Amino acid sequence: MTDIQQLVQRYQEENLALPIWFEEGTLKVIDQTKLPFSEEIMTCSTVEDLGEAIRSMQIRGSGAIGICGAYGLYLAALVSNGDPEAVKEAGVLLKSTRPTAVNLMKTVDEMTAAIKGAGQELIEVMEAKAVEILERQLAFEYELGRNGAELIEDGDTVMTHCHSGALGGAGYGGRALSVIRTAHEQGKNIHVITCETRPYLQGARITAYELKKFGIPHTLITDNMSGFCMSTGRIDKVVVGSDRVSANGDLANKVGTYMHALAAKEHHIPFYTATSSHTIDFETPSGADIEVEMRDASEVTHLKGIAIAPEGTDALYPSFDITPNALISGIITEKGVISAPYSTNLKKVNAEADKVSQ
Ligand code: RUB
C-alpha cells in the first residue's frame, strides 16, 4: 500500500472528509460548487485541470487549496515522469490561481524546496512530502480545535461566517468548525449561527451541510442579519477561519468578516479567528499589505447563472476583507490561543513554527 492509500484508509476509519485524493494516477476532488445537493466527484488529470478547479471554486477554502499545492506538485511529478522543471512550473501555475490565502503559497514552496536533492526519487519524494503536509494540517485541526473549544461554554451560541470546515481544510473541521466540532464532541450544548455568505453562499451550502453531518444544531441567517442577532442577545461568540493573518494580527478572511467583527465589538461579543501557525504570514507586516482577490462582477449580478440585477449593472466583488487586529479577541492556533499585543505574541508562535515549515 502506498502512503497515499494508507492515508485514504485512515480517513475512512476516523470518519473524516477528504476534499481531494489520488485514485489511479489522477486527482479526485469533491466539487464544492455542487454541494449540498449532490456530492459530485470530479477528476483532475493534469495540473491545469486542478488550477481551473481552484479558480472556479470547485475546490476552495484556505486549507484545502493548500493541500492542492502539495498534491498538485505530486501530480506534476507523476505526469511528467519525475521532471523537476515540470514540477516547478506546476507550482508557479497553482500559485497564480488565488492570491489571498497564504497556505497555497507555503505548501508550493515547501514541495518545491523538496525537489532539491530528490534526484531519481522525485516521484517518491513528492508523494511522501504531500502526505506529510496533509497529515500535519490534519493534526493542526485537532489541536487548534481543542485549544479553541476551551473558549466555548456549555449553552453558547456561536456565529461563523463562510465555510471554515472539513472540506475546506484537511478533513476534520478546517479551522472554525474544528473549534465548534470539538466543543460539540466534548458534550457542550452549543448552537451555531451560520451566515449564508453572499455571493458564493458557502455558509448556506457547505457550512450548513457539514453542521448537519456532524449533528450540530444550527440556524442559517443572511449576512446582513448578524447585527440584529447580536443586538438581541442571540450570539455569545463569533469564530471565523482565516485566509491569512499578517504579522501584526490583522486578518484576511471571507468578505463580510469585517462587518461582523465591528458589530461584535459594539456588543461586547468575543470575536475569534481560528487559524494555524502556517497561516500567519510574518513576511506581511499588516493587513494593508495583503492582496485581496477581486473576482468577476458577474458572480454578484448572477446567482447560479440567473441574473438578479438589470443587464449591464456595475458590481464589485472583493472576495475577502481585512479585519484590524483591534477587533480580534484572540487568535486560536494549534499552539494555543494568542491574545494582544499580536505583534509581540505571534512571534512566540513563529519561534515554534520555525521548527516545522508548516
Ligand atoms: C475561503 C474561506 C473563508 C474561510 C477561511 O474563501 O472559505 O475565508 O473562512 O477558513 P473561499 P479556513 O471560499 O473564497 O475559498 O481558515 O478554514 O480556510
mmCIF file of C-alpha atoms and ligand atoms in Angstrom:
data_model
loop_
_atom_site.group_PDB
_atom_site.id
_atom_site.type_symbol
_atom_site.label_atom_id
_atom_site.label_comp_id
_atom_site.label_asym_id
_atom_site.label_seq_id
_atom_site.Cartn_x
_atom_site.Cartn_y
_atom_site.Cartn_z
ATOM 1 C CA MET A 1 0.000 0.000 0.000
ATOM 2 C CA THR A 2 1.366 3.457 -0.908
ATOM 3 C CA ASP A 3 1.487 6.354 1.559
ATOM 4 C CA ILE A 4 -1.492 7.927 -0.191
ATOM 5 C CA GLN A 5 -3.562 4.715 0.006
ATOM 6 C CA GLN A 6 -2.790 4.368 3.712
ATOM 7 C CA LEU A 7 -3.945 7.932 4.248
ATOM 8 C CA VAL A 8 -7.248 7.321 2.436
ATOM 9 C CA GLN A 9 -7.820 4.299 4.705
ATOM 10 C CA ARG A 10 -7.145 6.417 7.807
ATOM 11 C CA TYR A 11 -9.708 8.983 6.677
ATOM 12 C CA GLN A 12 -12.336 6.271 6.345
ATOM 13 C CA GLU A 13 -11.521 4.862 9.785
ATOM 14 C CA GLU A 14 -11.651 8.268 11.513
ATOM 15 C CA ASN A 15 -14.770 9.418 9.630
ATOM 16 C CA LEU A 16 -13.059 12.433 8.100
ATOM 17 C CA ALA A 17 -13.905 14.243 4.878
ATOM 18 C CA LEU A 18 -11.221 14.204 2.197
ATOM 19 C CA PRO A 19 -11.529 17.286 -0.034
ATOM 20 C CA ILE A 20 -9.035 15.853 -2.524
ATOM 21 C CA TRP A 21 -7.373 12.466 -3.013
ATOM 22 C CA PHE A 22 -5.481 10.316 -5.532
ATOM 23 C CA GLU A 23 -7.021 7.477 -7.478
ATOM 24 C CA GLU A 24 -5.325 5.623 -10.307
ATOM 25 C CA GLY A 25 -2.865 8.399 -11.064
ATOM 26 C CA THR A 26 -5.439 11.206 -11.120
ATOM 27 C CA LEU A 27 -6.675 13.663 -8.516
ATOM 28 C CA LYS A 28 -10.255 13.354 -7.339
ATOM 29 C CA VAL A 29 -11.971 16.438 -5.924
ATOM 30 C CA ILE A 30 -15.361 16.833 -4.264
ATOM 31 C CA ASP A 31 -16.961 19.553 -6.400
ATOM 32 C CA GLN A 32 -17.926 22.094 -3.748
ATOM 33 C CA THR A 33 -19.985 24.157 -6.198
ATOM 34 C CA LYS A 34 -22.484 21.264 -6.341
ATOM 35 C CA LEU A 35 -22.933 20.956 -2.578
ATOM 36 C CA PRO A 36 -25.217 20.377 -0.755
ATOM 37 C CA PHE A 37 -27.496 18.913 -3.409
ATOM 38 C CA SER A 38 -25.059 16.440 -4.903
ATOM 39 C CA GLU A 39 -21.704 15.087 -3.790
ATOM 40 C CA GLU A 40 -20.122 15.009 -7.224
ATOM 41 C CA ILE A 41 -16.558 13.871 -7.674
ATOM 42 C CA MET A 42 -14.516 15.458 -10.427
ATOM 43 C CA THR A 43 -11.257 14.226 -11.885
ATOM 44 C CA CYS A 44 -8.148 16.337 -12.451
ATOM 45 C CA SER A 45 -5.704 14.551 -14.730
ATOM 46 C CA THR A 46 -3.349 17.491 -15.078
ATOM 47 C CA VAL A 47 -2.192 20.433 -13.008
ATOM 48 C CA GLU A 48 -4.041 22.702 -15.462
ATOM 49 C CA ASP A 49 -7.286 20.883 -14.570
ATOM 50 C CA LEU A 50 -6.542 21.406 -10.884
ATOM 51 C CA GLY A 51 -5.733 25.092 -11.413
ATOM 52 C CA GLU A 52 -9.083 25.552 -13.128
ATOM 53 C CA ALA A 53 -10.883 23.712 -10.309
ATOM 54 C CA ILE A 54 -9.329 26.127 -7.795
ATOM 55 C CA ARG A 55 -10.118 29.237 -9.872
ATOM 56 C CA SER A 56 -13.723 28.186 -10.339
ATOM 57 C CA MET A 57 -14.094 27.389 -6.601
ATOM 58 C CA GLN A 58 -14.823 23.691 -7.192
ATOM 59 C CA ILE A 59 -12.219 23.217 -4.510
ATOM 60 C CA ARG A 60 -11.863 26.094 -2.082
ATOM 61 C CA GLY A 61 -11.042 27.050 1.499
ATOM 62 C CA SER A 62 -7.530 28.048 2.501
ATOM 63 C CA GLY A 63 -6.546 24.668 3.956
ATOM 64 C CA ALA A 64 -7.924 22.666 1.046
ATOM 65 C CA ILE A 65 -6.200 24.777 -1.577
ATOM 66 C CA GLY A 66 -3.021 24.428 0.482
ATOM 67 C CA ILE A 67 -3.389 20.669 0.086
ATOM 68 C CA CYS A 68 -3.898 21.270 -3.648
ATOM 69 C CA GLY A 69 -0.462 22.896 -3.672
ATOM 70 C CA ALA A 70 1.033 19.699 -2.263
ATOM 71 C CA TYR A 71 -0.965 17.144 -4.241
ATOM 72 C CA GLY A 72 -0.753 19.236 -7.411
ATOM 73 C CA LEU A 73 3.028 19.103 -7.383
ATOM 74 C CA TYR A 74 2.948 15.364 -6.733
ATOM 75 C CA LEU A 75 0.601 15.037 -9.724
ATOM 76 C CA ALA A 76 3.022 17.086 -11.823
ATOM 77 C CA ALA A 77 5.863 14.762 -10.829
ATOM 78 C CA LEU A 78 3.789 11.715 -11.791
ATOM 79 C CA VAL A 79 2.525 13.099 -15.114
ATOM 80 C CA SER A 80 5.995 14.298 -16.167
ATOM 81 C CA ASN A 81 7.644 11.080 -15.055
ATOM 82 C CA GLY A 82 9.763 12.883 -12.487
ATOM 83 C CA ASP A 83 10.784 16.038 -14.373
ATOM 84 C CA PRO A 84 11.818 18.675 -11.773
ATOM 85 C CA GLU A 85 11.233 21.575 -14.186
ATOM 86 C CA ALA A 86 7.645 20.450 -14.806
ATOM 87 C CA VAL A 87 7.082 20.318 -11.037
ATOM 88 C CA LYS A 88 8.419 23.848 -10.578
ATOM 89 C CA GLU A 89 6.208 25.137 -13.424
ATOM 90 C CA ALA A 90 3.217 23.477 -11.805
ATOM 91 C CA GLY A 91 3.990 25.390 -8.626
ATOM 92 C CA VAL A 92 4.016 28.713 -10.492
ATOM 93 C CA LEU A 93 0.684 27.878 -12.125
ATOM 94 C CA LEU A 94 -1.010 26.878 -8.874
ATOM 95 C CA LYS A 95 0.253 29.936 -7.000
ATOM 96 C CA SER A 96 -1.328 32.169 -9.664
ATOM 97 C CA THR A 97 -4.836 30.779 -9.129
ATOM 98 C CA ARG A 98 -5.869 32.618 -5.953
ATOM 99 C CA PRO A 99 -3.722 35.296 -4.301
ATOM 100 C CA THR A 100 -5.074 35.859 -0.786
ATOM 101 C CA ALA A 101 -4.834 32.562 1.121
ATOM 102 C CA VAL A 102 -1.234 32.037 2.141
ATOM 103 C CA ASN A 103 -1.319 28.251 2.687
ATOM 104 C CA LEU A 104 -1.246 27.567 -1.039
ATOM 105 C CA MET A 105 1.894 29.673 -1.428
ATOM 106 C CA LYS A 106 3.579 27.957 1.506
ATOM 107 C CA THR A 107 2.797 24.372 0.501
ATOM 108 C CA VAL A 108 4.008 25.006 -3.062
ATOM 109 C CA ASP A 109 7.234 26.472 -1.645
ATOM 110 C CA GLU A 110 7.695 23.518 0.672
ATOM 111 C CA MET A 111 7.153 20.997 -2.124
ATOM 112 C CA THR A 112 9.466 22.930 -4.456
ATOM 113 C CA ALA A 113 12.188 23.028 -1.802
ATOM 114 C CA ALA A 114 11.992 19.234 -1.559
ATOM 115 C CA ILE A 115 12.886 18.852 -5.259
ATOM 116 C CA LYS A 116 16.478 19.687 -4.432
ATOM 117 C CA GLY A 117 18.277 16.526 -3.520
ATOM 118 C CA ALA A 118 15.431 14.227 -4.620
ATOM 119 C CA GLY A 119 17.340 13.055 -7.728
ATOM 120 C CA GLN A 120 15.839 9.966 -9.390
ATOM 121 C CA GLU A 121 13.428 9.546 -6.492
ATOM 122 C CA LEU A 122 11.440 12.711 -7.276
ATOM 123 C CA ILE A 123 8.049 10.990 -7.541
ATOM 124 C CA GLU A 124 8.509 9.149 -4.238
ATOM 125 C CA VAL A 125 9.814 12.287 -2.505
ATOM 126 C CA MET A 126 6.837 14.344 -3.763
ATOM 127 C CA GLU A 127 4.382 11.705 -2.585
ATOM 128 C CA ALA A 128 5.923 11.498 0.881
ATOM 129 C CA LYS A 129 6.020 15.291 1.216
ATOM 130 C CA ALA A 130 2.401 15.702 0.096
ATOM 131 C CA VAL A 131 1.255 13.123 2.640
ATOM 132 C CA GLU A 132 3.360 14.790 5.348
ATOM 133 C CA ILE A 133 1.731 18.171 4.612
ATOM 134 C CA LEU A 134 -1.802 16.754 4.702
ATOM 135 C CA GLU A 135 -1.156 14.837 7.928
ATOM 136 C CA ARG A 136 0.367 17.888 9.570
ATOM 137 C CA GLN A 137 -2.559 20.069 8.551
ATOM 138 C CA LEU A 138 -4.966 17.473 9.937
ATOM 139 C CA ALA A 139 -3.035 17.311 13.223
ATOM 140 C CA PHE A 140 -3.278 21.107 13.465
ATOM 141 C CA GLU A 141 -7.068 20.913 13.077
ATOM 142 C CA TYR A 142 -7.367 18.552 16.045
ATOM 143 C CA GLU A 143 -5.002 20.685 18.148
ATOM 144 C CA LEU A 144 -6.460 24.106 17.370
ATOM 145 C CA GLY A 145 -9.907 22.572 17.815
ATOM 146 C CA ARG A 146 -9.020 21.529 21.369
ATOM 147 C CA ASN A 147 -7.489 24.930 22.165
ATOM 148 C CA GLY A 148 -10.429 26.847 20.745
ATOM 149 C CA ALA A 149 -13.039 24.639 22.388
ATOM 150 C CA GLU A 150 -11.777 25.841 25.780
ATOM 151 C CA LEU A 151 -13.254 29.247 24.907
ATOM 152 C CA ILE A 152 -16.699 27.798 24.193
ATOM 153 C CA GLU A 153 -19.027 27.346 27.144
ATOM 154 C CA ASP A 154 -21.930 24.987 27.585
ATOM 155 C CA GLY A 155 -25.025 26.727 26.221
ATOM 156 C CA ASP A 156 -23.161 29.101 23.884
ATOM 157 C CA THR A 157 -24.481 30.200 20.522
ATOM 158 C CA VAL A 158 -21.526 30.660 18.195
ATOM 159 C CA MET A 159 -21.714 32.584 14.940
ATOM 160 C CA THR A 160 -19.463 31.734 11.998
ATOM 161 C CA HIS A 161 -19.065 33.155 8.508
ATOM 162 C CA CYS A 162 -18.394 31.473 5.170
ATOM 163 C CA HIS A 163 -17.171 27.899 5.347
ATOM 164 C CA SER A 164 -14.176 27.204 7.502
ATOM 165 C CA GLY A 165 -14.761 23.482 7.737
ATOM 166 C CA ALA A 166 -13.711 19.953 6.897
ATOM 167 C CA LEU A 167 -13.937 20.082 3.101
ATOM 168 C CA GLY A 168 -12.273 23.498 3.076
ATOM 169 C CA GLY A 169 -9.448 22.130 5.182
ATOM 170 C CA ALA A 170 -7.844 18.794 5.863
ATOM 171 C CA GLY A 171 -10.969 16.852 6.776
ATOM 172 C CA TYR A 172 -11.760 17.191 10.497
ATOM 173 C CA GLY A 173 -13.224 20.696 10.650
ATOM 174 C CA GLY A 174 -10.872 23.117 8.948
ATOM 175 C CA ARG A 175 -10.393 25.945 11.410
ATOM 176 C CA ALA A 176 -13.644 27.436 12.773
ATOM 177 C CA LEU A 177 -15.558 24.169 12.554
ATOM 178 C CA SER A 178 -12.718 22.295 14.264
ATOM 179 C CA VAL A 179 -13.339 24.519 17.293
ATOM 180 C CA ILE A 180 -17.108 24.071 17.039
ATOM 181 C CA ARG A 181 -16.935 20.325 16.315
ATOM 182 C CA THR A 182 -14.570 19.714 19.230
ATOM 183 C CA ALA A 183 -16.782 21.660 21.650
ATOM 184 C CA HIS A 184 -19.779 19.632 20.438
ATOM 185 C CA GLU A 185 -17.887 16.326 20.749
ATOM 186 C CA GLN A 186 -16.888 17.319 24.281
ATOM 187 C CA GLY A 187 -20.593 17.253 25.083
ATOM 188 C CA LYS A 188 -21.141 21.001 25.262
ATOM 189 C CA ASN A 189 -24.643 22.014 24.335
ATOM 190 C CA ILE A 190 -23.935 24.572 21.630
ATOM 191 C CA HIS A 191 -25.858 26.151 18.792
ATOM 192 C CA VAL A 192 -24.302 27.612 15.653
ATOM 193 C CA ILE A 193 -25.478 30.557 13.607
ATOM 194 C CA THR A 194 -24.095 30.295 10.105
ATOM 195 C CA CYS A 195 -24.122 33.307 7.787
ATOM 196 C CA GLU A 196 -25.080 32.430 4.219
ATOM 197 C CA THR A 197 -22.070 34.342 2.767
ATOM 198 C CA ARG A 198 -23.034 36.191 -0.371
ATOM 199 C CA PRO A 199 -22.283 35.806 -3.200
ATOM 200 C CA TYR A 200 -20.996 32.204 -3.234
ATOM 201 C CA LEU A 201 -23.183 31.071 -0.334
ATOM 202 C CA GLN A 202 -20.529 28.869 1.246
ATOM 203 C CA GLY A 203 -22.242 29.273 4.626
ATOM 204 C CA ALA A 204 -25.681 28.212 3.409
ATOM 205 C CA ARG A 205 -24.464 25.473 1.118
ATOM 206 C CA ILE A 206 -21.398 23.965 2.779
ATOM 207 C CA THR A 207 -21.290 25.018 6.446
ATOM 208 C CA ALA A 208 -24.938 24.050 6.951
ATOM 209 C CA TYR A 209 -24.265 20.752 5.109
ATOM 210 C CA GLU A 210 -21.325 19.914 7.390
ATOM 211 C CA LEU A 211 -23.074 21.015 10.596
ATOM 212 C CA LYS A 212 -25.939 18.717 9.663
ATOM 213 C CA LYS A 213 -23.466 15.876 9.058
ATOM 214 C CA PHE A 214 -21.783 16.484 12.427
ATOM 215 C CA GLY A 215 -25.191 16.650 14.147
ATOM 216 C CA ILE A 216 -24.628 20.182 15.478
ATOM 217 C CA PRO A 217 -27.800 22.301 15.916
ATOM 218 C CA HIS A 218 -27.665 25.383 13.726
ATOM 219 C CA THR A 219 -29.598 28.303 12.287
ATOM 220 C CA LEU A 220 -28.953 29.928 8.926
ATOM 221 C CA ILE A 221 -29.070 33.729 8.601
ATOM 222 C CA THR A 222 -28.277 36.101 5.770
ATOM 223 C CA ASP A 223 -25.112 38.110 6.299
ATOM 224 C CA ASN A 224 -26.992 41.342 6.991
ATOM 225 C CA MET A 225 -28.799 39.809 9.999
ATOM 226 C CA SER A 226 -25.747 39.471 12.245
ATOM 227 C CA GLY A 227 -26.184 42.948 13.784
ATOM 228 C CA PHE A 228 -29.793 42.195 14.655
ATOM 229 C CA CYS A 229 -28.855 38.838 16.167
ATOM 230 C CA MET A 230 -26.060 40.381 18.238
ATOM 231 C CA SER A 231 -28.136 43.320 19.450
ATOM 232 C CA THR A 232 -30.923 40.992 20.575
ATOM 233 C CA GLY A 233 -28.638 38.693 22.565
ATOM 234 C CA ARG A 234 -28.748 35.760 20.162
ATOM 235 C CA ILE A 235 -24.971 35.390 19.767
ATOM 236 C CA ASP A 236 -22.414 34.700 22.520
ATOM 237 C CA LYS A 237 -19.247 34.292 20.467
ATOM 238 C CA VAL A 238 -18.004 34.631 16.912
ATOM 239 C CA VAL A 239 -15.460 32.183 15.476
ATOM 240 C CA VAL A 240 -14.292 32.529 11.873
ATOM 241 C CA GLY A 241 -11.476 30.948 9.873
ATOM 242 C CA SER A 242 -8.586 32.795 8.274
ATOM 243 C CA ASP A 243 -7.065 33.005 4.861
ATOM 244 C CA ARG A 244 -4.076 34.988 6.078
ATOM 245 C CA VAL A 245 -3.028 36.637 9.349
ATOM 246 C CA SER A 246 -0.398 39.351 8.973
ATOM 247 C CA ALA A 247 2.489 39.812 11.413
ATOM 248 C CA ASN A 248 0.515 42.410 13.424
ATOM 249 C CA GLY A 249 -2.549 40.172 13.771
ATOM 250 C CA ASP A 250 -4.761 41.717 11.077
ATOM 251 C CA LEU A 251 -6.997 39.115 9.487
ATOM 252 C CA ALA A 252 -7.855 38.490 5.834
ATOM 253 C CA ASN A 253 -10.980 36.359 5.663
ATOM 254 C CA LYS A 254 -14.089 35.999 3.523
ATOM 255 C CA VAL A 255 -15.692 39.343 2.710
ATOM 256 C CA GLY A 256 -18.238 40.213 5.395
ATOM 257 C CA THR A 257 -15.982 39.166 8.264
ATOM 258 C CA TYR A 258 -15.028 42.791 8.985
ATOM 259 C CA MET A 259 -18.611 43.983 9.397
ATOM 260 C CA HIS A 260 -19.348 41.077 11.776
ATOM 261 C CA ALA A 261 -16.254 42.000 13.812
ATOM 262 C CA LEU A 262 -17.375 45.639 14.046
ATOM 263 C CA ALA A 263 -20.833 44.621 15.222
ATOM 264 C CA ALA A 264 -19.333 42.163 17.722
ATOM 265 C CA LYS A 265 -17.116 44.889 19.196
ATOM 266 C CA GLU A 266 -20.128 47.204 19.631
ATOM 267 C CA HIS A 267 -21.996 44.474 21.503
ATOM 268 C CA HIS A 268 -19.006 43.241 23.576
ATOM 269 C CA ILE A 269 -19.165 39.808 21.952
ATOM 270 C CA PRO A 270 -15.818 37.987 21.778
ATOM 271 C CA PHE A 271 -14.630 37.665 18.176
ATOM 272 C CA TYR A 272 -12.055 34.931 17.469
ATOM 273 C CA THR A 273 -10.266 33.747 14.385
ATOM 274 C CA ALA A 274 -9.194 30.123 14.222
ATOM 275 C CA THR A 275 -6.009 29.586 12.275
ATOM 276 C CA SER A 276 -2.702 27.740 12.367
ATOM 277 C CA SER A 277 0.901 28.860 12.537
ATOM 278 C CA HIS A 278 1.026 28.047 8.817
ATOM 279 C CA THR A 279 -1.474 30.815 8.061
ATOM 280 C CA ILE A 280 0.357 33.525 9.987
ATOM 281 C CA ASP A 281 2.380 35.405 7.411
ATOM 282 C CA PHE A 282 5.311 37.075 9.102
ATOM 283 C CA GLU A 283 6.510 38.464 5.792
ATOM 284 C CA THR A 284 3.385 40.615 5.552
ATOM 285 C CA PRO A 285 3.572 43.411 8.139
ATOM 286 C CA SER A 286 -0.122 44.383 8.198
ATOM 287 C CA GLY A 287 -3.475 43.741 6.567
ATOM 288 C CA ALA A 288 -2.917 46.685 4.218
ATOM 289 C CA ASP A 289 -0.142 44.649 2.580
ATOM 290 C CA ILE A 290 -2.376 41.645 1.819
ATOM 291 C CA GLU A 291 -3.584 41.297 -1.751
ATOM 292 C CA VAL A 292 -7.363 40.965 -1.764
ATOM 293 C CA GLU A 293 -8.591 38.838 -4.648
ATOM 294 C CA MET A 294 -11.108 40.671 -6.860
ATOM 295 C CA ARG A 295 -13.447 38.239 -8.565
ATOM 296 C CA ASP A 296 -15.661 38.663 -11.588
ATOM 297 C CA ALA A 297 -18.598 41.056 -11.097
ATOM 298 C CA SER A 298 -20.903 38.519 -12.761
ATOM 299 C CA GLU A 299 -20.626 36.431 -9.585
ATOM 300 C CA VAL A 300 -22.531 39.252 -7.828
ATOM 301 C CA THR A 301 -25.017 40.107 -10.577
ATOM 302 C CA HIS A 302 -25.900 36.443 -11.133
ATOM 303 C CA LEU A 303 -26.823 33.557 -8.840
ATOM 304 C CA LYS A 304 -26.109 30.140 -10.351
ATOM 305 C CA GLY A 305 -26.217 31.777 -13.780
ATOM 306 C CA ILE A 306 -29.525 33.578 -13.170
ATOM 307 C CA ALA A 307 -29.394 37.380 -13.395
ATOM 308 C CA ILE A 308 -30.555 39.174 -10.240
ATOM 309 C CA ALA A 309 -29.812 42.723 -11.442
ATOM 310 C CA PRO A 310 -30.606 44.641 -14.625
ATOM 311 C CA GLU A 311 -28.322 43.806 -17.522
ATOM 312 C CA GLY A 312 -25.193 45.950 -17.505
ATOM 313 C CA THR A 313 -25.292 46.717 -13.759
ATOM 314 C CA ASP A 314 -21.854 47.555 -12.428
ATOM 315 C CA ALA A 315 -20.875 45.325 -9.485
ATOM 316 C CA LEU A 316 -17.882 44.807 -7.218
ATOM 317 C CA TYR A 317 -16.617 41.549 -5.728
ATOM 318 C CA PRO A 318 -13.711 41.758 -3.309
ATOM 319 C CA SER A 319 -13.529 38.119 -2.227
ATOM 320 C CA PHE A 320 -12.013 38.945 1.181
ATOM 321 C CA ASP A 321 -11.821 41.828 3.609
ATOM 322 C CA ILE A 322 -9.376 42.837 6.310
ATOM 323 C CA THR A 323 -10.360 42.836 9.977
ATOM 324 C CA PRO A 324 -7.984 45.028 12.027
ATOM 325 C CA ASN A 325 -6.344 43.280 14.980
ATOM 326 C CA ALA A 326 -8.027 45.673 17.453
ATOM 327 C CA LEU A 327 -11.341 43.924 16.752
ATOM 328 C CA ILE A 328 -9.964 40.429 17.421
ATOM 329 C CA SER A 329 -10.305 38.998 20.941
ATOM 330 C CA GLY A 330 -7.961 36.079 20.328
ATOM 331 C CA ILE A 331 -6.205 34.120 17.586
ATOM 332 C CA ILE A 332 -6.737 30.396 18.045
ATOM 333 C CA THR A 333 -3.816 28.268 16.828
ATOM 334 C CA GLU A 334 -2.514 24.736 17.308
ATOM 335 C CA LYS A 335 -0.011 26.234 19.797
ATOM 336 C CA GLY A 336 -2.687 27.896 21.939
ATOM 337 C CA VAL A 337 -4.871 30.992 21.918
ATOM 338 C CA ILE A 338 -2.830 34.135 21.236
ATOM 339 C CA SER A 339 -4.027 37.444 22.631
ATOM 340 C CA ALA A 340 -2.957 41.058 22.025
ATOM 341 C CA PRO A 341 -0.429 42.578 21.612
ATOM 342 C CA TYR A 342 -0.233 40.401 18.491
ATOM 343 C CA SER A 343 2.957 41.878 17.023
ATOM 344 C CA THR A 344 4.778 40.562 20.073
ATOM 345 C CA ASN A 345 2.783 37.488 20.939
ATOM 346 C CA LEU A 346 2.503 35.998 17.446
ATOM 347 C CA LYS A 347 6.300 35.875 17.303
ATOM 348 C CA LYS A 348 6.233 33.238 20.028
ATOM 349 C CA VAL A 349 4.215 31.006 17.686
ATOM 350 C CA ASN A 350 6.678 31.782 14.932
ATOM 351 C CA ALA A 351 9.569 30.549 17.043
ATOM 352 C CA GLU A 352 7.760 27.227 17.413
ATOM 353 C CA ALA A 353 6.558 27.168 13.817
ATOM 354 C CA ASP A 354 10.092 27.654 12.524
ATOM 355 C CA LYS A 355 10.856 24.163 13.725
ATOM 356 C CA VAL A 356 8.497 22.871 11.044
ATOM 357 C CA SER A 357 7.883 24.733 7.807
ATOM 358 C CA GLN A 358 4.102 24.418 8.007
HETATM 359 C C1 RUB B 1 -12.037 30.994 1.941
HETATM 360 C C2 RUB B 1 -12.965 30.718 3.010
HETATM 361 C C3 RUB B 1 -13.122 31.601 4.139
HETATM 362 C C4 RUB B 1 -12.893 30.810 5.374
HETATM 363 C C5 RUB B 1 -11.460 30.553 5.730
HETATM 364 O O1 RUB B 1 -12.742 31.578 0.966
HETATM 365 O O2 RUB B 1 -13.624 29.718 2.975
HETATM 366 O O3 RUB B 1 -12.457 32.771 4.147
HETATM 367 O O4 RUB B 1 -13.492 31.466 6.411
HETATM 368 O O5 RUB B 1 -11.477 29.457 6.588
HETATM 369 P P1 RUB B 1 -13.102 30.891 -0.445
HETATM 370 P P2 RUB B 1 -10.238 28.461 6.745
HETATM 371 O O6 RUB B 1 -14.432 30.278 -0.283
HETATM 372 O O7 RUB B 1 -13.095 32.106 -1.327
HETATM 373 O O8 RUB B 1 -12.014 29.918 -0.784
HETATM 374 O O9 RUB B 1 -9.266 29.172 7.599
HETATM 375 O O10 RUB B 1 -10.761 27.241 7.431
HETATM 376 O O11 RUB B 1 -9.760 28.191 5.357
#
